[in-house]
Coordinates of C-alpha atoms (C1' of nucleotides) in Angstrom, one line a residue:
Chain A
X947 CA 3.8 -9.7 0.8
X948 CA 3.2 -11.9 3.7
X949 CA 3.7 -10.9 7.4
X950 CA 7.1 -12.5 7.8
X951 CA 7.2 -12.1 11.6
X952 CA 3.9 -13.9 11.9
X953 CA 5.1 -16.6 9.5
X954 CA 8.4 -17.0 11.5
X955 CA 6.4 -17.5 14.7
X956 CA 4.0 -20.1 13.4
X957 CA 5.7 -21.7 10.3
X958 CA 3.8 -24.9 10.3
X959 CA 0.4 -23.2 10.1
X960 CA 1.6 -20.9 7.3
X961 CA 3.2 -23.8 5.4
X962 CA 0.0 -25.7 5.5
X963 CA -2.1 -22.8 4.3
X964 CA 0.4 -22.0 1.5
X965 CA 0.5 -25.7 0.4
X966 CA -3.1 -25.1 -0.8
X967 CA -1.6 -22.6 -3.3
X968 CA 1.3 -24.9 -4.1
X969 CA 3.8 -22.5 -2.6
X970 CA 5.6 -24.5 0.1
X971 CA 8.9 -24.5 -1.7
X972 CA 9.1 -20.7 -2.0
X973 CA 8.0 -20.5 1.6
X974 CA 10.6 -22.8 3.0
X975 CA 13.3 -21.0 1.0
X976 CA 12.1 -17.8 2.5
X977 CA 12.3 -19.1 6.0
X978 CA 15.9 -20.2 5.4
X979 CA 16.8 -16.8 3.9
X980 CA 15.1 -15.1 6.8
X981 CA 17.0 -17.1 9.3
X982 CA 20.3 -16.2 7.7
X983 CA 19.4 -12.6 7.7
X984 CA 18.1 -12.6 11.2
X985 CA 21.4 -14.1 12.5
X986 CA 23.4 -11.2 10.9
X987 CA 21.4 -8.3 12.2
X988 CA 22.6 -8.3 15.8
X989 CA 26.1 -8.8 14.6
X990 CA 26.0 -5.8 12.4
X991 CA 24.2 -3.7 15.0
X992 CA 26.9 -4.5 17.6
X993 CA 29.7 -3.5 15.3
X994 CA 27.9 -0.3 14.4
X995 CA 27.5 0.6 18.0
X996 CA 31.2 0.2 18.5
X997 CA 31.9 2.9 15.8
X998 CA 29.9 5.5 17.7
X999 CA 31.9 7.8 20.0
X1000 CA 30.9 10.9 21.8
X1001 CA 32.9 14.0 21.0
X1002 CA 36.4 14.2 19.4
X1003 CA 38.3 10.8 19.5
X1004 CA 41.9 10.3 20.5
X1005 CA 44.4 9.1 17.9
X1006 CA 44.4 5.6 19.5
X1007 CA 40.7 5.5 19.3
X1008 CA 40.8 6.4 15.6
X1009 CA 43.1 3.5 14.9
X1010 CA 40.7 1.1 16.7
X1011 CA 37.8 2.6 14.8
X1012 CA 39.5 1.8 11.5
X1013 CA 39.8 -1.8 12.5
X1014 CA 36.2 -2.1 13.6
X1015 CA 35.0 -0.4 10.4
X1016 CA 36.9 -2.8 8.2
X1017 CA 35.1 -5.6 9.9
X1018 CA 31.8 -3.8 9.8
X1019 CA 32.2 -3.3 6.0
X1020 CA 32.4 -7.0 5.5
X1021 CA 29.6 -7.8 7.8
X1022 CA 27.4 -5.2 6.1
X1023 CA 28.0 -6.7 2.7
X1024 CA 26.9 -10.1 4.0
X1025 CA 23.9 -8.5 5.6
X1026 CA 22.9 -6.8 2.3
X1027 CA 23.3 -10.0 0.4
X1028 CA 21.1 -11.9 2.9
X1029 CA 18.5 -9.1 2.8
X1030 CA 18.5 -9.2 -1.0
X1031 CA 17.8 -13.0 -1.1
X1032 CA 15.2 -12.6 1.6
X1033 CA 13.3 -9.8 -0.2
X1034 CA 13.4 -11.6 -3.5
X1035 CA 11.7 -14.6 -1.9
X1036 CA 9.3 -12.4 0.0
X1037 CA 8.1 -11.1 -3.3
X1038 CA 7.4 -14.6 -4.6
X1039 CA 5.4 -16.1 -1.7
X1040 CA 1.7 -15.6 -2.3
X1041 CA -1.0 -14.6 0.2
X1042 CA -2.3 -17.7 2.0
X1043 CA -5.9 -18.5 1.3
X1044 CA -8.5 -18.1 4.1
X1045 CA -9.4 -21.3 5.9
X1046 CA -13.0 -21.3 4.4
X1047 CA -11.7 -21.3 0.8
X1048 CA -12.4 -24.6 -1.0
X1049 CA -9.5 -26.8 -1.9
X1050 CA -8.3 -27.7 -5.3
X1051 CA -7.8 -25.8 -8.6
X1052 CA -9.5 -24.2 -11.5
X1053 CA -12.3 -26.8 -11.7
X1054 CA -13.0 -27.0 -8.0
X1055 CA -14.9 -23.7 -7.5
X1056 CA -17.9 -24.2 -5.3
X1057 CA -21.2 -22.9 -6.5
X1058 CA -22.9 -20.8 -3.8
X1059 CA -26.2 -19.9 -5.6
X1060 CA -28.0 -19.6 -8.9
X1061 CA -30.2 -16.5 -9.5
X1062 CA -32.5 -15.7 -12.4
X1063 CA -34.4 -17.7 -14.9
X1064 CA -32.4 -19.0 -17.9
X1065 CA -34.3 -18.2 -21.1
X1066 CA -35.4 -21.0 -23.4
X1067 CA -35.3 -20.2 -27.1
X1068 CA -37.4 -22.0 -29.8
X1069 CA -34.5 -21.3 -32.1
X1070 CA -30.7 -21.6 -32.1
X1071 CA -29.4 -18.7 -30.0
X1072 CA -26.9 -16.4 -31.7
X1073 CA -23.7 -15.2 -30.1
X1074 CA -22.6 -11.6 -29.8
X1075 CA -20.9 -11.4 -33.2
X1076 CA -24.2 -12.1 -34.8
X1077 CA -26.1 -9.7 -32.6
X1078 CA -24.1 -6.5 -32.6
X1079 CA -21.8 -4.5 -34.8
X1080 CA -18.5 -5.9 -33.5
X1081 CA -15.8 -6.0 -36.2
X1082 CA -13.0 -8.4 -35.3
X1083 CA -11.6 -8.7 -38.8
X1084 CA -10.8 -5.0 -39.2
X1085 CA -9.7 -5.0 -35.5
X1086 CA -7.2 -7.7 -36.4
X1087 CA -6.0 -5.8 -39.5
X1088 CA -5.5 -2.7 -37.4
X1089 CA -3.9 -4.2 -34.2
X1090 CA -3.7 -7.9 -34.4
X1091 CA -5.9 -10.7 -33.0
X1092 CA -8.1 -10.1 -30.0
X1093 CA -8.8 -6.4 -30.9
X1094 CA -12.4 -5.2 -31.6
X1095 CA -14.1 -2.3 -33.2
X1096 CA -17.3 -1.9 -31.2
X1097 CA -19.8 0.1 -33.2
X1098 CA -23.3 1.6 -33.4
X1099 CA -25.8 0.7 -30.8
X1100 CA -23.4 -1.7 -29.1
X1101 CA -20.9 1.2 -28.6
X1102 CA -23.7 3.3 -27.0
X1103 CA -24.8 0.4 -24.9
X1104 CA -21.3 -0.1 -23.6
X1105 CA -21.0 3.5 -22.5
X1106 CA -24.5 3.2 -20.9
X1107 CA -23.4 0.1 -19.0
X1108 CA -20.3 1.9 -17.6
X1109 CA -22.3 5.0 -16.6
X1110 CA -25.0 2.8 -15.0
X1111 CA -22.4 0.9 -13.0
X1112 CA -20.7 4.1 -11.9
X1113 CA -24.0 5.7 -10.9
X1114 CA -25.0 2.6 -9.0
X1115 CA -21.7 2.3 -7.0
X1116 CA -21.5 6.0 -6.4
X1117 CA -25.0 5.8 -4.8
X1118 CA -23.4 3.0 -2.6
X1119 CA -20.7 5.4 -1.4
X1120 CA -17.9 4.6 -3.9
X1121 CA -16.0 7.6 -5.2
X1122 CA -15.8 7.6 -9.0
X1123 CA -12.3 7.8 -10.3
X1124 CA -10.8 8.0 -13.8
X1125 CA -7.3 6.9 -13.2
X1126 CA -4.1 6.8 -15.2
X1127 CA -3.6 3.5 -17.1
X1128 CA 0.2 3.9 -17.5
X1129 CA 2.0 3.3 -14.3
X1130 CA 5.5 2.9 -12.8
X1131 CA 7.0 -0.3 -11.8
X1132 CA 6.4 0.4 -8.1
X1133 CA 2.6 0.3 -8.6
X1134 CA 2.8 -3.0 -10.5
X1135 CA 5.1 -4.5 -7.9
X1136 CA 3.0 -3.2 -5.0
X1137 CA -0.2 -4.7 -6.3
X1138 CA 1.4 -8.1 -6.8
X1139 CA 1.3 -8.2 -10.6
X1140 CA 5.1 -8.0 -10.7
X1141 CA 7.1 -10.1 -10.6
X1142 CA 4.5 -13.0 -10.8
X1143 CA 2.4 -11.9 -13.8
X1144 CA 5.0 -10.2 -15.9
X1145 CA 4.1 -12.1 -19.1
X1146 CA 0.6 -10.7 -19.1
X1147 CA 1.6 -7.1 -18.8
X1148 CA 2.3 -4.7 -21.7
X1149 CA 5.4 -2.6 -20.9
X1150 CA 6.7 0.5 -22.6
X1151 CA 10.4 0.0 -22.0
X1152 CA 11.5 3.2 -23.5
X1153 CA 9.5 5.2 -20.9
X1154 CA 9.7 2.6 -18.1
X1155 CA 6.0 2.4 -17.8
X1156 CA 3.4 -0.4 -17.8
X1157 CA -0.1 -0.5 -19.1
X1158 CA -2.5 -1.6 -16.4
X1159 CA -4.6 -4.7 -16.9
X1160 CA -7.2 -3.2 -14.4
X1161 CA -7.7 0.0 -12.6
X1162 CA -7.1 -2.0 -9.4
X1163 CA -3.5 -1.1 -9.9
X1164 CA -4.0 2.7 -10.0
X1165 CA -6.6 2.6 -7.2
X1166 CA -4.4 0.4 -4.9
X1167 CA -1.5 2.7 -5.5
X1168 CA -3.6 5.8 -4.7
X1169 CA -2.5 5.6 -1.1
X1170 CA 0.9 4.1 -1.6
X1171 CA 3.3 5.1 1.2
X1172 CA 0.6 6.8 3.1
X1173 CA -0.6 6.6 6.7
X1174 CA -4.4 7.0 6.9
X1175 CA -6.3 8.1 10.0
X1176 CA -8.7 5.5 11.2
X1177 CA -11.6 7.9 11.2
X1178 CA -11.2 8.3 7.4
X1179 CA -11.7 4.5 6.8
X1180 CA -13.1 2.7 4.9
X1181 CA -12.1 4.4 1.7
X1182 CA -14.2 3.1 -1.3
X1183 CA -13.4 4.0 -4.9
X1184 CA -14.7 3.0 -8.3
X1185 CA -12.3 3.4 -11.2
X1186 CA -13.4 3.5 -14.8
X1187 CA -10.6 2.7 -17.2
X1188 CA -9.4 0.9 -20.3
X1189 CA -7.6 -2.4 -19.4
X1190 CA -4.7 -4.0 -21.3
X1191 CA -3.8 -7.6 -21.1
X1192 CA -1.4 -9.7 -23.2
X1193 CA -3.3 -12.9 -22.5
X1194 CA -0.2 -14.9 -22.7
X1195 CA -1.1 -18.5 -21.8
X1196 CA -4.6 -18.1 -23.1
X1197 CA -3.7 -19.1 -26.7
X1198 CA -6.5 -20.9 -28.4
X1199 CA -8.9 -20.0 -25.5
X1200 CA -12.0 -17.9 -26.3
X1201 CA -10.7 -17.0 -29.7
X1202 CA -14.1 -16.1 -31.2
X1203 CA -15.4 -12.5 -30.7
X1204 CA -14.5 -10.1 -28.0
X1205 CA -15.0 -12.4 -25.1
X1206 CA -11.3 -12.3 -24.3
X1207 CA -9.5 -9.3 -25.9
X1208 CA -6.3 -7.4 -25.3
X1209 CA -8.1 -4.2 -24.6
X1210 CA -11.4 -3.7 -22.8
X1211 CA -13.1 -1.3 -20.5
X1212 CA -14.0 -1.9 -16.9
X1213 CA -15.6 -0.2 -13.8
X1214 CA -13.7 -1.5 -10.8
X1215 CA -14.4 -1.1 -7.2
X1216 CA -11.6 -0.8 -4.7
X1217 CA -11.7 -0.6 -0.9
X1218 CA -9.2 0.2 1.8
X1219 CA -10.3 -0.8 5.3
X1220 CA -9.1 -1.9 8.8
X1221 CA -8.3 -5.7 9.0
X1222 CA -11.3 -6.7 11.1
X1223 CA -13.6 -5.2 8.5
X1224 CA -12.4 -6.8 5.3
X1225 CA -14.7 -9.9 5.3
X1226 CA -17.6 -7.6 5.7
X1227 CA -16.4 -5.3 2.9
X1228 CA -15.9 -8.4 0.7
X1229 CA -19.5 -9.3 1.2
X1230 CA -20.5 -5.7 0.3
X1231 CA -18.5 -5.9 -2.9
X1232 CA -20.2 -9.1 -3.9
X1233 CA -23.6 -7.7 -3.0
X1234 CA -23.1 -4.6 -5.1
X1235 CA -21.9 -6.8 -8.1
X1236 CA -25.1 -8.9 -7.7
X1237 CA -27.3 -5.8 -7.6
X1238 CA -25.9 -4.6 -10.9
X1239 CA -26.2 -8.0 -12.6
X1240 CA -29.8 -8.4 -11.3
X1241 CA -30.8 -5.0 -12.5
X1242 CA -29.5 -6.0 -16.0
X1243 CA -31.7 -9.1 -15.6
X1244 CA -29.0 -11.6 -16.5
X1245 CA -29.3 -15.2 -15.1
X1246 CA -26.1 -15.9 -13.1
X1247 CA -24.5 -17.9 -10.4
X1248 CA -22.0 -17.1 -7.7
X1249 CA -18.9 -19.3 -7.2
X1250 CA -16.3 -19.5 -4.4
X1251 CA -13.0 -19.8 -6.1
X1252 CA -10.7 -22.7 -5.0
X1253 CA -7.4 -22.1 -3.3
X1254 CA -5.2 -23.2 -6.2
X1255 CA -7.0 -20.8 -8.6
X1256 CA -6.7 -17.7 -6.5
X1257 CA -3.6 -15.9 -7.8
X1258 CA -0.9 -14.4 -5.7
X1259 CA -2.7 -11.6 -3.9
X1260 CA -6.1 -13.0 -3.1
X1261 CA -7.0 -14.7 0.1
X1262 CA -10.5 -15.3 -1.0
X1263 CA -12.3 -14.7 -4.3
X1264 CA -15.9 -14.8 -5.5
X1265 CA -16.8 -14.8 -9.2
X1266 CA -20.2 -14.0 -10.7
X1267 CA -20.7 -16.2 -13.8
X1268 CA -23.4 -15.1 -16.3
X1269 CA -25.5 -17.4 -18.4
X1270 CA -24.4 -17.5 -22.1
X1271 CA -27.1 -19.3 -24.1
X1272 CA -24.9 -19.7 -27.2
X1273 CA -22.2 -21.5 -25.1
X1274 CA -24.8 -23.2 -22.9
X1275 CA -22.8 -22.4 -19.8
X1276 CA -22.0 -19.9 -17.1
X1277 CA -19.0 -17.7 -17.8
X1278 CA -17.1 -15.3 -15.5
X1279 CA -18.3 -11.6 -15.8
X1280 CA -17.1 -10.3 -12.4
X1281 CA -14.6 -11.2 -9.8
X1282 CA -14.1 -9.8 -6.3
X1283 CA -11.1 -10.5 -4.1
X1284 CA -10.1 -9.9 -0.5
X1285 CA -6.3 -9.3 -0.7
X1286 CA -6.1 -8.7 3.0
X1287 CA -2.8 -7.0 3.9
X1288 CA -0.9 -8.5 1.0
X1289 CA -1.0 -5.5 -1.3
X1290 CA -1.0 -3.0 1.5
X1291 CA 2.3 -4.3 2.9
X1292 CA 4.0 -4.0 -0.5
X1293 CA 2.5 -0.6 -1.1
X1294 CA 3.2 0.5 2.5
X1295 CA -0.4 1.7 2.8
X1296 CA -1.0 1.8 6.5
X1297 CA -3.4 3.3 9.0
X1298 CA -3.1 4.7 12.5
X1299 CA -5.1 2.6 15.0
X1300 CA -5.3 2.4 18.8
X1301 CA -2.7 -0.4 18.6
X1302 CA -0.3 1.7 16.6
X1303 CA 0.4 1.8 12.9
X1304 CA -0.4 -1.3 10.8
X1305 CA -1.1 -2.3 7.2
X1306 CA -4.5 -1.8 5.8
X1307 CA -6.6 -4.4 4.1
X1308 CA -7.5 -3.9 0.4
X1309 CA -10.3 -5.4 -1.7
X1310 CA -11.3 -5.2 -5.3
X1311 CA -14.4 -6.2 -7.3
X1312 CA -15.7 -5.8 -10.8
X1313 CA -18.7 -3.5 -11.2
X1314 CA -19.0 -3.9 -14.9
X1315 CA -17.1 -5.0 -18.1
X1316 CA -18.3 -5.5 -21.6
X1317 CA -18.6 -9.2 -20.9
X1318 CA -21.8 -8.4 -19.0
X1319 CA -23.1 -6.7 -22.1
X1320 CA -22.3 -9.8 -24.2
X1321 CA -24.5 -11.8 -21.8
X1322 CA -27.2 -9.2 -22.1
X1323 CA -27.1 -9.6 -25.9
X1324 CA -27.4 -13.3 -25.8
X1325 CA -30.1 -13.5 -23.1
X1326 CA -32.4 -10.8 -24.6
X1327 CA -32.2 -11.7 -28.3
X1328 CA -35.3 -12.6 -30.4
X1329 CA -35.8 -14.9 -33.3
X1330 CA -34.8 -12.1 -35.8
X1331 CA -31.5 -11.4 -34.1
X1332 CA -32.7 -8.3 -32.4
X1333 CA -31.7 -7.6 -28.8
X1334 CA -34.2 -5.9 -26.6
X1335 CA -32.0 -3.7 -24.3
X1336 CA -32.8 -3.7 -20.6
X1337 CA -34.6 -0.6 -19.5
X1338 CA -31.8 0.4 -17.0
X1339 CA -29.3 0.7 -19.8
X1340 CA -31.8 2.7 -22.0
X1341 CA -32.1 5.2 -19.1
X1342 CA -28.3 5.6 -19.3
X1343 CA -28.2 6.2 -23.1
X1344 CA -28.4 2.8 -24.7
X1345 CA -30.8 2.4 -27.7
X1346 CA -33.9 0.3 -27.2
X1347 CA -32.6 -2.4 -29.5
X1348 CA -29.3 -3.6 -30.8
X1349 CA -28.6 -5.8 -33.9
X1350 CA -25.8 -6.7 -36.2
X1351 CA -27.0 -4.0 -38.5
X1352 CA -27.3 -1.2 -35.9
Chain B
rG542 C1' 13.9 19.3 -26.1
rG543 C1' 16.6 23.9 -23.4
rC544 C1' 17.4 26.5 -18.7
rG545 C1' 16.4 27.0 -13.6
rG546 C1' 14.5 25.7 -8.5
rG547 C1' 13.6 21.8 -5.2
rG548 C1' 12.8 16.6 -2.5
rU549 C1' 13.3 16.9 5.7
rG550 C1' 8.0 13.9 10.6
rG551 C1' 0.3 13.0 9.2
rC552 C1' 0.7 18.3 6.7
rC553 C1' 3.7 22.9 6.3
rG554 C1' 8.5 24.3 7.1
rA555 C1' 13.6 25.7 9.6
rG556 C1' 18.3 23.5 9.8
rC557 C1' 23.5 23.6 5.4
rG558 C1' 30.1 19.3 9.2
rG559 C1' 29.7 17.0 15.9
rU560 C1' 25.7 19.2 21.1
rC561 C1' 20.3 17.1 15.1
rG562 C1' 16.0 11.9 14.5
rA563 C1' 15.7 17.2 13.7
rA564 C1' 13.1 24.1 15.6
rA565 C1' 8.4 26.6 15.0
rG566 C1' 3.4 26.2 13.2
rC567 C1' -1.1 23.3 11.8
rA568 C1' -3.7 18.9 12.4
rG569 C1' -3.8 14.6 16.4
rC570 C1' -3.9 12.7 21.5
rG571 C1' -4.0 13.6 27.0
rG572 C1' -4.9 17.3 30.8
rU573 C1' -6.5 22.2 33.3
rC574 C1' -10.6 25.5 33.0
rU575 C1' -16.2 24.9 31.7
rU576 C1' -23.1 22.6 33.1
rG577 C1' -21.2 21.0 28.1
rA578 C1' -18.4 22.8 24.0
rA579 C1' -15.2 26.5 21.9
rA580 C1' -11.2 29.6 23.1
rA581 C1' -6.9 29.9 26.3
rC582 C1' -3.1 27.4 28.9
rC583 C1' 0.1 22.9 30.1
rG584 C1' 1.9 18.4 28.4
rC585 C1' 2.6 14.0 24.8
rA586 C1' 3.7 12.7 20.1
rA587 C1' 8.3 10.3 13.2
rG588 C1' 8.9 5.5 10.8
rG589 C1' 11.5 0.6 9.8
rC590 C1' 14.3 -3.6 11.8
rG591 C1' 16.3 -6.4 15.9
rC592 C1' 16.5 -7.9 21.3
rU593 C1' 18.1 -15.5 25.5
rC594 C1' 15.2 -6.7 28.5
rG595 C1' 9.9 -6.4 30.3
rA596 C1' 3.5 -9.6 32.3
rA597 C1' 2.4 -5.1 30.0
rA598 C1' 3.2 0.1 29.6
rG599 C1' 7.6 0.5 28.0
rG600 C1' 13.1 0.0 27.6
rC601 C1' 17.7 -0.9 24.9
rG602 C1' 20.5 -1.2 20.1
rU603 C1' 20.5 0.0 15.0
rC604 C1' 18.9 2.1 10.3
rU605 C1' 16.3 6.1 7.9
rC606 C1' 16.1 13.8 6.3
rG607 C1' 14.2 11.1 -2.4
rU608 C1' 17.7 6.5 -3.8
rG609 C1' 22.7 4.6 -4.2
rG610 C1' 27.8 5.5 -3.8
rG611 C1' 32.0 8.7 -1.9
rU612 C1' 34.9 12.3 1.4
rU613 C1' 35.5 12.5 6.9
rC614 C1' 37.2 10.1 13.3
rG615 C1' 32.0 12.2 12.5
rA616 C1' 27.1 13.9 7.0
rA617 C1' 20.1 16.0 6.8
rU618 C1' 24.4 19.4 6.0
rC619 C1' 30.2 18.6 1.4
rC620 C1' 31.2 15.6 -3.5
rC621 C1' 29.3 12.2 -7.6
rA622 C1' 25.5 9.4 -10.1
rC623 C1' 20.5 8.2 -10.5
rC624 C1' 15.1 8.9 -9.6
rC625 C1' 11.2 12.1 -8.8
rC626 C1' 8.5 16.9 -8.3
rC627 C1' 7.8 22.1 -9.5
rG628 C1' 8.7 26.7 -12.6
rC629 C1' 9.9 29.3 -17.2
rC630 C1' 10.9 28.9 -22.6
rG631 C1' 10.4 26.0 -27.2
rC632 C1' 7.5 22.3 -29.9
rC633 C1' 2.9 19.6 -30.4
rA634 C1' -2.4 17.6 -29.4

RNA sequence: GGCGGGGUGGCCGAGCGGUCGAAAGCAGCGGUCUUGAAAACCGCAAGGCGCUCGAAAGGCGUCUCGUGGGUUCGAAUCCCACCCCCGCCGCCA
């Protein structure tokens, strides 16, 4: 959630920033609700103070107390209603983008750089379904569309990728974590996926649990409700988990293969740090992501995501897009966001500083998903449909070659 | 699934109708001592919200002892519901 006091004190600047995410309506509604609430607080406080007496009251005082309490009851009801409206809107207003974020929407990401040589093939490049044992038909028979059986050398290569990514980030000071993937509502709300992204979340109503779409949820909630000592910061984690996404609204998009599936695995980095440090940590996350992609040898580019495409929690986001020869374009394989204090406020994840207790900043970034491996398949294929697996993955247990037969 | 125990400040833990936002200890911060440190000793320290109090440090009001409701002039303490954690037994991987 946003810092309502800061917004109250400088509404025009906040409105202008939020306009870039198309959220002025929610913001103005919030300011109204906040004003209503704010007007009631001193009233209720005053009535409450009149109900407080030292020692045993006289019978006359008791009569008077009863009158005050009746009035207080009505005022408290009003206050609770106002607080309810205010909190509801507070949950809906997104994190404003940083000033440096490019304007516009999905198509307005700004390319920051291109790295690596794109391969040229004297043949028609195959896509991942033709290069590895990935069985979508039987996956669909088992579980529906967008589910894959990953088999043979590809399965081993996937595990090698995750192990490589974990080893790499561990060497960079991130603590490896295997987190729960079923979480309570508080964690989904605290990370900002609820209420905004509800349609994309699998829920187990009978048990009141949600399946996480990324280990970001479990990692962010790791310090929910805690007050961290400044000396212990920054805290850097890397979660390995299966991720579940309903992909509502993606109908007809990326329907071939396992490019976009309901269930996939991911190594995700997550950082808690003091506010002044978060831009620097964001650069670190991007740097680590690039290191991994470069070690794999995939040609890629880095894009700075535009304000309108940021999502509720992110104030800034960089994606790495890998080259996919069969599609003839760059596609997202990692994403790193600075969510500033937006998640930390909701989660009540705070730290003790010289200036008192204040919300932390949180950041997340993809270390590796199977999508990176799909790009590896396509970029390292030969004319016979055989993929020559990068050495770094072989070191972590992948076979030297992968094909549709093995 | 059955039975039982319990949720109090950063941590541990006492309190079981008013004098309690709350003892003691640990960790933290400040100081004394010391060449320096440790030890010892003294002291300071919960969080949220609000304020046409204050330049600030701070001050004042209010809420919070898992959450919500109730009893009472008055609730951390009594009653009800819910949530969560732990233990034992049963069943299962």
